[in-house]
Coordinates of C-alpha atoms and ligand atoms in Angstrom, one line a residue:
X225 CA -5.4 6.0 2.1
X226 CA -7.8 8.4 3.7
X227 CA -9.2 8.8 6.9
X228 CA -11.8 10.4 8.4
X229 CA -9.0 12.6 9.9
X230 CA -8.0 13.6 6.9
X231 CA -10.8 16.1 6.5
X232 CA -9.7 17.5 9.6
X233 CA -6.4 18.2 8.4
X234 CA -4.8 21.7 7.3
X235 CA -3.8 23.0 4.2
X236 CA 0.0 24.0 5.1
X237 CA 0.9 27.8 4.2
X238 CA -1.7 29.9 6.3
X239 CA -0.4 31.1 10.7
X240 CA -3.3 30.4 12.1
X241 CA -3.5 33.5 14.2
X242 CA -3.0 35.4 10.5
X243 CA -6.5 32.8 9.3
X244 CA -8.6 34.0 12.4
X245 CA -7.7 37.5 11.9
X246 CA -8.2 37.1 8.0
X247 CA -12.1 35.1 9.3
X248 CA -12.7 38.1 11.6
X249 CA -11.9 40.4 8.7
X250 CA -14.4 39.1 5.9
X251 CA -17.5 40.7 8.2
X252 CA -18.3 37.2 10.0
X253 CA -19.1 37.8 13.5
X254 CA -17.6 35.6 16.0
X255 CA -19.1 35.0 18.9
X256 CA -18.0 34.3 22.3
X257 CA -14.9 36.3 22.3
X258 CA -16.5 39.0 24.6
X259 CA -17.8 36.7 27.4
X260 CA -15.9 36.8 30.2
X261 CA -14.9 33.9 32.2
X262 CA -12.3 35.2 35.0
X263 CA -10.1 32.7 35.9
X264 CA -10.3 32.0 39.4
X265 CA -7.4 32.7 41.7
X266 CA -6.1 29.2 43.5
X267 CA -5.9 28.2 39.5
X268 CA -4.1 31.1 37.8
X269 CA -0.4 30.2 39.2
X270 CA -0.7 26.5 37.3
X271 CA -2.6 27.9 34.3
X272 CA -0.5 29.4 31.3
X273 CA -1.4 33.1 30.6
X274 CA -1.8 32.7 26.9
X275 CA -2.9 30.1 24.8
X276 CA -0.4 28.6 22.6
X277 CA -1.5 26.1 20.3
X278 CA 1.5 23.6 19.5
X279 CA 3.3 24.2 15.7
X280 CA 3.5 19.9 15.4
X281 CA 0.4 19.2 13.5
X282 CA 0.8 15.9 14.9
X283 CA 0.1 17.1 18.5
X284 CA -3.3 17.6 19.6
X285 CA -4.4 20.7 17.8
X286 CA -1.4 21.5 16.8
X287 CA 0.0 22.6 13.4
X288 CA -0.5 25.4 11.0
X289 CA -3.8 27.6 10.4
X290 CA -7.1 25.5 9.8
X291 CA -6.2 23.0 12.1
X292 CA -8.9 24.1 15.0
X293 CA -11.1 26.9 13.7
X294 CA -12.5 27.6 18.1
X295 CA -14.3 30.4 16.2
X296 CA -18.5 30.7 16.6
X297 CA -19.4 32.3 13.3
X298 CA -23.0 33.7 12.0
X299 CA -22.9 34.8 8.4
X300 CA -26.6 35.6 7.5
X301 CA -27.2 35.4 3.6
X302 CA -24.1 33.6 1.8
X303 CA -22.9 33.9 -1.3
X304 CA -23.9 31.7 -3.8
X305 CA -21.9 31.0 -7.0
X306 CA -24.6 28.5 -9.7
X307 CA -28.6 28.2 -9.0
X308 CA -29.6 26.7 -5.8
X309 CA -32.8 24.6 -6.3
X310 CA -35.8 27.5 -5.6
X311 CA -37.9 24.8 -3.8
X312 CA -35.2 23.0 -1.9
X313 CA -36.0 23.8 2.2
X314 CA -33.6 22.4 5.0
X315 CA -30.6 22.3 7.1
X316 CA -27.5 21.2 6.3
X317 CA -25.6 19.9 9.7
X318 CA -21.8 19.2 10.2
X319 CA -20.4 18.3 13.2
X320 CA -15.9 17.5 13.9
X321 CA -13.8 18.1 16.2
X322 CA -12.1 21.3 17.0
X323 CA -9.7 21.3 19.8
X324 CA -10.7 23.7 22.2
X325 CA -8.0 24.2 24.3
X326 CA -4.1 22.6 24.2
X327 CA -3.2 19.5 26.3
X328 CA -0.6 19.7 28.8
X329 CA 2.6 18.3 27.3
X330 CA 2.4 15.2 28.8
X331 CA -0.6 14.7 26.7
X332 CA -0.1 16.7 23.4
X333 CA -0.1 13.3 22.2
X334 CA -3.6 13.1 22.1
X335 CA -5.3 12.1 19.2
X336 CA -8.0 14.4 16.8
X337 CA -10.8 12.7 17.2
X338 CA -10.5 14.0 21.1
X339 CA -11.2 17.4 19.6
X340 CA -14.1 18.9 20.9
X341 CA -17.6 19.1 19.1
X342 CA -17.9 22.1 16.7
X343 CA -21.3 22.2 15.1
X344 CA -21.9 23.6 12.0
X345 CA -25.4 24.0 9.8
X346 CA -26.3 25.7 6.4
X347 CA -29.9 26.5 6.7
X348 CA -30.8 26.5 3.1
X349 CA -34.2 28.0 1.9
X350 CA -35.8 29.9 -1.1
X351 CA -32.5 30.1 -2.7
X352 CA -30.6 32.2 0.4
X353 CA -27.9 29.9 2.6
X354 CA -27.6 31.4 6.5
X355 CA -24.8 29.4 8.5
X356 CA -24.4 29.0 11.8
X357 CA -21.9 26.9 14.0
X358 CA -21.7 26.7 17.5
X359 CA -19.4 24.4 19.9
X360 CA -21.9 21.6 21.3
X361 CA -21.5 22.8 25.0
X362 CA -20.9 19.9 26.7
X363 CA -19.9 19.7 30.4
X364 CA -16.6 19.2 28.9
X365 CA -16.5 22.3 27.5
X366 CA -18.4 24.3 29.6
X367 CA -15.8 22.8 32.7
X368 CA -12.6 24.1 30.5
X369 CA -14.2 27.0 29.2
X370 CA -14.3 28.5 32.9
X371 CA -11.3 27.0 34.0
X372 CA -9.6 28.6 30.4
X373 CA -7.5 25.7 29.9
X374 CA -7.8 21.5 29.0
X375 CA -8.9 19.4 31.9
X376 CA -9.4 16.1 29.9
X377 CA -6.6 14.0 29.2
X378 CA -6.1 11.5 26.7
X379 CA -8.6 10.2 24.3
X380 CA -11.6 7.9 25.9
X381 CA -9.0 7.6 29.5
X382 CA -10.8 9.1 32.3
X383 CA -7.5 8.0 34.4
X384 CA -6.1 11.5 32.4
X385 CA -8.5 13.5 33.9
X386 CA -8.1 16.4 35.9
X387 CA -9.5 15.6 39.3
X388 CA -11.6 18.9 39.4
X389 CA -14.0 17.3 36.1
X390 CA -14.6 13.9 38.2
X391 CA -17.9 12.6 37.2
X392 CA -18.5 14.9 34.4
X393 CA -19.2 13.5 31.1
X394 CA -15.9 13.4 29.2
X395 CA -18.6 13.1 26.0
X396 CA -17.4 15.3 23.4
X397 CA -20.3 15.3 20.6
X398 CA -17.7 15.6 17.8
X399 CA -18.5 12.7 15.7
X400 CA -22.2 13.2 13.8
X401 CA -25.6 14.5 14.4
X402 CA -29.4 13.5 13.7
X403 CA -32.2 15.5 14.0
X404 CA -35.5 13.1 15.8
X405 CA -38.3 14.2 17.8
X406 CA -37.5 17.7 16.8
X407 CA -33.9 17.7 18.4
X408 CA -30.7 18.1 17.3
X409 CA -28.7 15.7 18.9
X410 CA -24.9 15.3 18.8
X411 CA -23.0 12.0 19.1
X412 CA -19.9 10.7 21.2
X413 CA -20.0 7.3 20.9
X414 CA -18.7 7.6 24.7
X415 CA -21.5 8.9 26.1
X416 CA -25.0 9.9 25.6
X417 CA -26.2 12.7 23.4
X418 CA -26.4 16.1 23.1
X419 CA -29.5 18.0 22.9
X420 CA -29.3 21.1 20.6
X421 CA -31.7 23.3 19.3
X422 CA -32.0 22.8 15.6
X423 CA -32.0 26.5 15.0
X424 CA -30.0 28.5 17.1
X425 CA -27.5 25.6 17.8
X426 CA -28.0 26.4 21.8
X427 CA -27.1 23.3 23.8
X428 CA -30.4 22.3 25.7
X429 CA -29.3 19.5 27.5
X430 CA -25.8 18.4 27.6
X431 CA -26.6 14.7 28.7
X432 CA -29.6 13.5 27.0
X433 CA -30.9 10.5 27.9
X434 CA -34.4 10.0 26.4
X435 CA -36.6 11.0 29.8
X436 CA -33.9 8.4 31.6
X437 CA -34.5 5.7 29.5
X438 CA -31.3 5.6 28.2
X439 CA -29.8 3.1 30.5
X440 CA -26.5 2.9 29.4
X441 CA -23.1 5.5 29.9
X442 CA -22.5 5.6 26.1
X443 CA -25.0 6.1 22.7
X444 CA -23.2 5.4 19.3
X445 CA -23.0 8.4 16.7
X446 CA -25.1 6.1 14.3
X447 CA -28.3 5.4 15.2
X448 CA -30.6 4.6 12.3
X449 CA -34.3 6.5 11.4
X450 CA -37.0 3.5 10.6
X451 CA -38.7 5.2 7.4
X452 CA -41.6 3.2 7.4
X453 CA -42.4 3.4 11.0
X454 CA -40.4 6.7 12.1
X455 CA -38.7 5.1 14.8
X456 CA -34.8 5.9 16.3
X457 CA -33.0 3.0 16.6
X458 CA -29.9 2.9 18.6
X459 CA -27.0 1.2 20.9
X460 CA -23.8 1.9 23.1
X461 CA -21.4 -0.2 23.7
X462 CA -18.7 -0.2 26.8
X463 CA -22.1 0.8 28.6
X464 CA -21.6 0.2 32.0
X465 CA -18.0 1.7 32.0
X466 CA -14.6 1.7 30.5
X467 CA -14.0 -1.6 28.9
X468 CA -17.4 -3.4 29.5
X469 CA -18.6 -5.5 27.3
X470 CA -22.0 -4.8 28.2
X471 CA -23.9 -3.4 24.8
X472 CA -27.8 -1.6 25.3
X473 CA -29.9 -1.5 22.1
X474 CA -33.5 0.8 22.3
X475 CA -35.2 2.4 20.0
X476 CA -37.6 5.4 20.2
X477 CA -40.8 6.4 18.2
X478 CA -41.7 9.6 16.4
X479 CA -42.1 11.4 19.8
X480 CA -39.2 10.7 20.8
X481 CA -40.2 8.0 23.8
X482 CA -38.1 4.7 24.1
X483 CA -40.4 1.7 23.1
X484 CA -37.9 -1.2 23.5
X485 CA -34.7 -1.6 24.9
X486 CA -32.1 -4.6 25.7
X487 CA -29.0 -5.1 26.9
X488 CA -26.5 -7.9 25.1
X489 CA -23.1 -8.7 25.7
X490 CA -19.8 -8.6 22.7
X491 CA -17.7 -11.2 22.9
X492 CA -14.6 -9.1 23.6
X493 CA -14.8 -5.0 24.5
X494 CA -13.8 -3.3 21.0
X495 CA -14.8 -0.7 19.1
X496 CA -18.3 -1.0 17.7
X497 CA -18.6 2.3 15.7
X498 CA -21.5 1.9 13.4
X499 CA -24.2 -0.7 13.4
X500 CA -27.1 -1.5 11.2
X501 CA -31.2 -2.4 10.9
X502 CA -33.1 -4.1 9.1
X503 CA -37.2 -4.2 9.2
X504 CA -36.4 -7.1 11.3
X505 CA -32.7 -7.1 12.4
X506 CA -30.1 -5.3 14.5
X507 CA -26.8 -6.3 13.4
X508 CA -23.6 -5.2 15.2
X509 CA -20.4 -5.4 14.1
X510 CA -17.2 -5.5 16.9
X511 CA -13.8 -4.6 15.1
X512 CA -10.5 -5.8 16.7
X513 CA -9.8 -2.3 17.7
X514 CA -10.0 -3.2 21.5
X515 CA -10.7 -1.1 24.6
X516 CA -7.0 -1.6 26.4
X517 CA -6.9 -1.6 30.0
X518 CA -3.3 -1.6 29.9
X519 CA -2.8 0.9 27.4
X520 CA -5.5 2.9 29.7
X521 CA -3.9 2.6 32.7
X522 CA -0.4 3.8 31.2
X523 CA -2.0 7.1 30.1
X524 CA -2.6 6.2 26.7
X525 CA -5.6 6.1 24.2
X526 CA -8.7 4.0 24.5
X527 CA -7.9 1.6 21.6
X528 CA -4.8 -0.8 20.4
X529 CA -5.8 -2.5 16.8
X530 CA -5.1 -6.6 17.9
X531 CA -4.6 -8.6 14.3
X532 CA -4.8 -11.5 16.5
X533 CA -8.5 -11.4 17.3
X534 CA -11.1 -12.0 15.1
X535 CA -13.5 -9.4 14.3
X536 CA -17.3 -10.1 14.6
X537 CA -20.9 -9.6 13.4
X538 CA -23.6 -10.0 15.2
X539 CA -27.0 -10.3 14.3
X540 CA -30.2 -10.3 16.5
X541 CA -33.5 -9.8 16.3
X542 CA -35.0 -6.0 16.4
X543 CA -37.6 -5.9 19.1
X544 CA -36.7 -8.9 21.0
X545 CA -34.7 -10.1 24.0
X546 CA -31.7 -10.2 22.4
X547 CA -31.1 -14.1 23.3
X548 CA -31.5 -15.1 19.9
X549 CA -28.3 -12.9 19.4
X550 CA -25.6 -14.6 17.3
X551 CA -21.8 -13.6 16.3
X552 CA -20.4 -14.7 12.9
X553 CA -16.6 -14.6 11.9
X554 CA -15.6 -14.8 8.5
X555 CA -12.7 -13.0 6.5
X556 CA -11.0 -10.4 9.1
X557 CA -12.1 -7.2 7.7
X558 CA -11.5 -3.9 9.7
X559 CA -15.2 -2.2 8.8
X560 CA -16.4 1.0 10.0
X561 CA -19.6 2.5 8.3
X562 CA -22.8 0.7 6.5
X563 CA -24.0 2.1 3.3
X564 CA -27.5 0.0 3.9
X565 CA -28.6 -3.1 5.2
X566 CA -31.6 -5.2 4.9
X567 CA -33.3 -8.7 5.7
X568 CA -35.0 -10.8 3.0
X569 CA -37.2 -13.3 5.5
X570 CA -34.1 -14.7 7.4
X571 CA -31.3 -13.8 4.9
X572 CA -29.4 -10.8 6.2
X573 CA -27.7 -8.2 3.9
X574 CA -25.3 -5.8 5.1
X575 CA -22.8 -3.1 3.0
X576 CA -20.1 -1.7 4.8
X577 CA -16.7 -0.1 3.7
X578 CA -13.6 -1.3 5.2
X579 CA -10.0 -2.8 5.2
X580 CA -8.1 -5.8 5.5
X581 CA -6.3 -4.0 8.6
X582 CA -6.7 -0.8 10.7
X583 CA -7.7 2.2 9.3
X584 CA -6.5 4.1 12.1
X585 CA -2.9 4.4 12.4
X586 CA -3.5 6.6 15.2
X587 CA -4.5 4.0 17.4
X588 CA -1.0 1.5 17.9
X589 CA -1.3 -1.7 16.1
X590 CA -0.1 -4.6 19.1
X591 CA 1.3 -6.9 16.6
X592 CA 2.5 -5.0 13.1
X593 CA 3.7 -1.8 12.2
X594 CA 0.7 -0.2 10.0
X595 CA 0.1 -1.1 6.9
X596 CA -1.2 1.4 4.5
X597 CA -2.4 -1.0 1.9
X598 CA -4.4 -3.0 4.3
X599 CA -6.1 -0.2 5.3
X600 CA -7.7 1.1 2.0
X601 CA -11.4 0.6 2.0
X602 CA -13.4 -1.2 -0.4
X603 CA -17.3 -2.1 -0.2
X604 CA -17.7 -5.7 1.6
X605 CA -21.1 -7.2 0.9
X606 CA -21.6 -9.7 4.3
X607 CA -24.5 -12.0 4.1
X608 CA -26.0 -14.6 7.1
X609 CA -28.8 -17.0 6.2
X610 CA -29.9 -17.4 9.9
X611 CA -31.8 -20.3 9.1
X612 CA -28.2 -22.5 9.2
X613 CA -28.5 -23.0 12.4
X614 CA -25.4 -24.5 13.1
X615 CA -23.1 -22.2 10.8
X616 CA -21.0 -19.3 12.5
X617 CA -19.4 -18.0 9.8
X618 CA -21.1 -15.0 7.7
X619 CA -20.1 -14.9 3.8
X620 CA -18.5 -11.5 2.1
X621 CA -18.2 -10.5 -0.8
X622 CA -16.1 -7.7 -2.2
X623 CA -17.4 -4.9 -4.6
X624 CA -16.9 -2.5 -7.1
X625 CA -12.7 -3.7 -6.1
X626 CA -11.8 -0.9 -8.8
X627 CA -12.7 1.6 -6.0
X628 CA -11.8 2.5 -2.6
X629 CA -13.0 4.9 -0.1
X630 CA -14.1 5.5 3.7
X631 CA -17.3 7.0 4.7
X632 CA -20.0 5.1 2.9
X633 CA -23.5 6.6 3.0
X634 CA -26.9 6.2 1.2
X635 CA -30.3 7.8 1.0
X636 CA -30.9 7.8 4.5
X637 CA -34.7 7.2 3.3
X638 CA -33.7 3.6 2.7
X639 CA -32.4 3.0 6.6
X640 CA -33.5 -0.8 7.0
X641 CA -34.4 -1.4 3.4
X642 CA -33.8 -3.1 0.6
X643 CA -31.6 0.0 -1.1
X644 CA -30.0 0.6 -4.9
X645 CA -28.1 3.9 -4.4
X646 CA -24.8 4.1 -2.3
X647 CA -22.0 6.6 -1.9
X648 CA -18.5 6.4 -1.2
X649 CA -15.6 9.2 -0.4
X650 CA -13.6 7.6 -2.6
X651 CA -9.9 7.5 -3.8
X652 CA -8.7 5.4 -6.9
X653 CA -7.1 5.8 -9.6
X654 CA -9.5 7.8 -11.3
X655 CA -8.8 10.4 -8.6
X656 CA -10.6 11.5 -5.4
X657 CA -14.1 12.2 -5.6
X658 CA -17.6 11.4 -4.0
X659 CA -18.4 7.9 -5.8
X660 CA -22.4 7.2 -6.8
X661 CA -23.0 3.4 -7.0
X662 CA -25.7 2.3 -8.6
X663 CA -26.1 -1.2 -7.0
X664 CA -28.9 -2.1 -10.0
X665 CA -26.8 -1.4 -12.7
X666 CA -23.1 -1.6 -11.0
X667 CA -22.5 1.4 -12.8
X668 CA -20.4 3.7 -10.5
X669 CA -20.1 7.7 -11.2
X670 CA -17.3 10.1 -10.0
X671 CA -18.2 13.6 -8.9
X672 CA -15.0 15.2 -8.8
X673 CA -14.1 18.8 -8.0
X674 CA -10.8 19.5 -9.2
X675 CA -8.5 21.5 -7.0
X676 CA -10.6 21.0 -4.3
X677 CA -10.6 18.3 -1.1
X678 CA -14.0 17.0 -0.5
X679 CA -15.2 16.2 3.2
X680 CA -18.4 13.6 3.4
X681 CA -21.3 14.1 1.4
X682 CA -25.0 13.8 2.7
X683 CA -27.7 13.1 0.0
X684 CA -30.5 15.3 -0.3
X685 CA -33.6 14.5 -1.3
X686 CA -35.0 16.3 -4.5
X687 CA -38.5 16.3 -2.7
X688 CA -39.5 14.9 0.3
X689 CA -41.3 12.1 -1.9
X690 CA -38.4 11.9 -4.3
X691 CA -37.6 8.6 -5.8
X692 CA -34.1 6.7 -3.8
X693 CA -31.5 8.4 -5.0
X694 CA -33.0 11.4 -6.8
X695 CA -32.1 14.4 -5.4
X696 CA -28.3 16.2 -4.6
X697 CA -25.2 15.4 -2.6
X698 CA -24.1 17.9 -0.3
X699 CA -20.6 18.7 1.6
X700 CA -18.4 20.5 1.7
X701 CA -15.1 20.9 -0.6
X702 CA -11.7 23.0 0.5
X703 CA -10.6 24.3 -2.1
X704 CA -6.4 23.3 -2.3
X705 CA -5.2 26.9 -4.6
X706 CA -7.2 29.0 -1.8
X707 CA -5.3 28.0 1.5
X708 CA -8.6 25.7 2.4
X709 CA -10.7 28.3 1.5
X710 CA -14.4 25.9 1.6
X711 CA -17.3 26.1 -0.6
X712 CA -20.5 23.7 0.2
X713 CA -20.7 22.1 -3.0
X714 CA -24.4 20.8 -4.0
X715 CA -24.3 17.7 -7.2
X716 CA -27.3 16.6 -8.9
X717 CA -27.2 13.1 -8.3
X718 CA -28.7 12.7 -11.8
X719 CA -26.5 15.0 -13.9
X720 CA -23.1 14.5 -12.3
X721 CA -21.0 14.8 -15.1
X722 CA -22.1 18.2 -15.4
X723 CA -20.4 19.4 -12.2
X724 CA -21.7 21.2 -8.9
X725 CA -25.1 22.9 -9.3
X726 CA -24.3 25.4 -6.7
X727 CA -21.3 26.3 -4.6
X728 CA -22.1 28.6 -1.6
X729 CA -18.7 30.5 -1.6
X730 CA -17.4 30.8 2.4
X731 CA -14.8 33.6 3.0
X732 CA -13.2 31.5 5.4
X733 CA -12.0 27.6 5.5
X734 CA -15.1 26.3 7.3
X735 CA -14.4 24.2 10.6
X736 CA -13.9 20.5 9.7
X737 CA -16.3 17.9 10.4
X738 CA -16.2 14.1 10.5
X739 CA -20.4 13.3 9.1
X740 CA -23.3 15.2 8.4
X741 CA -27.0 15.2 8.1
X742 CA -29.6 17.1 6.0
X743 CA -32.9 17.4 7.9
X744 CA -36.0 18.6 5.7
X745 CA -37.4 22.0 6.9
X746 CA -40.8 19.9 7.6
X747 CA -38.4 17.5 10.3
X748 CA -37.3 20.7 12.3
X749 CA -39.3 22.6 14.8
X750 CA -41.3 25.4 13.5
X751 CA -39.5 28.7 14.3
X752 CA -40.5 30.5 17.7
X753 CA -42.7 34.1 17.5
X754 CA -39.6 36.1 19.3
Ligands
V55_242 C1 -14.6 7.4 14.7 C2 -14.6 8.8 15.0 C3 -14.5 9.1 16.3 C4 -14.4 8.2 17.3 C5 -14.4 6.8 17.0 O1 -14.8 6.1 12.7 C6 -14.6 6.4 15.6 C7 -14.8 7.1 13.3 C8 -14.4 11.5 15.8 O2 -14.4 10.4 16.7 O3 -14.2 8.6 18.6
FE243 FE1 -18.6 7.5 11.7

């Protein structure tokens, strides 16, 4: 089984301290290492002089070189093994965690997806890659970057908190990014955005809330783009506070102002990672990974995965009220991303990847110990036909079971619609590889890169008019014989057999990342005259 921790992982073999110095060493400049932040008097008795990342990889950033990267690299001009496409123009965004600073013993426990957000982007043009990352500066990590040390506890449990970051946003933007309305925004799906600018990766405004119209204390990391009408669509859930079930939808046009908004309610507060839409739908689904007070309150992590509880979809109306909101059972299956989704008149099609059990052994099962077979993902087709009235239950269906994976995507040109193409991070028997699934045909390609692990890919769009599906996948593989060494590998999505197209060779394992997102040149802002 993989998780989206596993592309966060290390390749053993390499000290850290020998990789940073090895990073430093190829020419790339890291930045940040000359500001000064003097740590203030009253603190410097409690604070340890040095910091000491822990040797247990299972300790928060602990564990041998790769593991947290903390470095802010510029490396203009790339080198680039193949033939980048002359005529292909945009920005390739990363975003993972990257554990800023150690936790106090008491909670080296903590989990990886607390790491803090490391953004990383390949801005690709007339054949030359620059690439840039930057932490998102949060008011996280602008609070522990002066204090030099951790001041948030455990993972989504602000009862861990140092009492000095009371009231700042514990949102660490770590999870994935979109680029709307000419922003880059980073996602927590604790709390509300992060405003970046696209090009220089400077943090504009560490608690975006769309002019205040966000009205809720969290924003999901995967809000859909309308294609056909250019709107943001989006939700949080626990959004009045820890363990609420209070859920508010909104969506945004091309400008970036909020046109609709509603607020619902889940049947039970649990994590609600991705969502979906439709031209006409929202649906939600709630896993049985449930916000646990108890757990909370002992100084634990957010989330304990409850068998016991069934998990739900819910499907509502996109523009309305959100009365008409209903919540389907059916087969208990732990999903976690949509490859697509769409409504035909009042029948309701949604893709999503997931297992029979929890897929996140990090977070303590109540009932069972974790099962590693129950967690593999496969491709569940659910379907409603809202026009039963009476009928609670939604029907799935399971696909392509010859292959399982995590991290589903499509052509994110086919958000709400009817869709052919979808892609999978997939491990089966045939090896690991990024799957192509070609719903039409059921034919399903692997593009496989020996020797190398492959993080999630992003599809790219051959042209900005490019037929669904035609075009590249993008992401980026560490290469196993090369201590992680990464290259971002580019496929053509219609010659996959023939291997990678390009590979932009990095002279360093790149920082990890959990999603990404291309943005065409024509969706960023134009450059600034300096
Ligand atoms: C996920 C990732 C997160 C998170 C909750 O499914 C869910 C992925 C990287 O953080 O907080
Ligand atoms: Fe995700």
């Amino acid at each position: 089984m993989a998780r989206e921790s596993d592309n966060l992982s290390a390749p053993p073999g390499v000290d850290r301290r020998a990789f940073l110095g090895a990073a430093i060493g190829t020419g790339a400049a890291i930045a940040g290492l000359g500001e000064s932040s003097p740590v203030r008097a009253a603190d410097s008795a409690s604070l340890p002089r040095q910091i000491d990342f822990p040797d247990n990889p299972r300790s928060f950033g602990g564990g041998p070189a790769g593991t947290n990267n903390r470095a802010e690299i510029d490396l203009y001009d790339c080198e680039v093994e193949g033939k980048l496409p002359d005529d292909l123009d945009g920005t390739f965004f990363r975003v993972g965690p990257d554990p800023q600073y150690p936790k106090p013993d008491r909670y080296a426990g903590d989990i990886g997806f607390d790491g803090e957000g490391h953004v990383s982007m390949f801005r690709i043009r007339g054949g030359h890659v620059d690439y840039r990352t930057r932490y998102a500066k949060t008011q996280r990590w602008k609070a522990q970057h002066a204090a030099r040390r951790s001041l948030f506890g455990m993972y989504r449990n602000p009862l861990t908190d140092d009492p000095s970051v009371k009231g700042l946003s514990r949102g660490t933007a770590n999870t994935q990014l979109f680029v709307h309305h000419q922003k880059l925004l980073a996602f927590k799906e604790d709390s509300p955005p992060v405003y970046m600018d696209p090009h220089t990766l400077e943090t504009i405004d560490d608690y975006y809330t769309f002019g205040g119209k966000l009205d809720s204390q969290t924003h999901t990391a995967h809000p859909k783009i309308d294609p056909v009408t250019g709107e943001y669509v989006s939700f949080g859930y626990e959004a009045t506070g820890l363990a609420s079930k209070d859920i508010f939808l909104f969506s945004a046009d091309r400008s970036g102002s909020v046109n609709w908004s509603t607020k619902v309610q889940a049947p039970y507060a649990g994590m609600m990672h991705d969502f979906a839409v439709t031209q006409k739908h929202i649906i939600l689904y709630l896993t049985n990974m449930v916000a646990d007070m108890d757990r909370i309150r002992a100084g634990g992590v957010h989330f304990s995965y409850d068998s016991t509880r069934p998990c739900y979809l819910g499907i509502m109306r996109r523009g309305g009220d959100g009365k008409d909101l209903r919540w389907f059972t059916g087969q208990n299956l732990f999903c976690t991303h949509v490859m697509g989704a769409w409504s035909d008149g009042d029948k309701v099609t949604v893709d999503m990847d997931g297992g029979e059990g929890n897929q996140f052994p990090f977070f303590p099962s109540l009932h069972e110990p974790f099962d590693p077979g129950k967690a593999a993902g496969r491709i569940r087709r659910f379907t409603v036909d809202l026009r039963r009235r009476s009928d609670d239950r939604f029907q799935v269906q399971t696909l392509y079971p010859q292959i399982s994976g995590v991290l589903s995507r499509q052509d994110d040109r086919y958000h709400t619609l009817p869709y052919r193409y979808g892609y999978l991070n997939s491990f089966g028997p045939g090896g690991s590889g990024w799957a192509l699934i070609d719903h039409a045909t059921g034919q399903v390609q692997m593009a496989s890169v020996p020797d190398y692990a492959l993080s999630e890919m992003t599809f790219v769009p051959r042209k900005k008019d490019a037929p669904e599906g035609d075009g590249y996948l993008i992401g980026i593989g560490n290469s196993l014989k090369e201590h992680g060494r990464s290259d971002l590998i580019l496929i053509d999505t219609k010659e996959v057999a023939a291997g990678p197209v390009a590979r932009v060779k990095m002279p360093f394992k790149c920082v990890g990342q959990v999603h990404g997102f291309w943005a065409d040149a024509r969706d960023l802002p134009e450059v600034r005259a300096a």
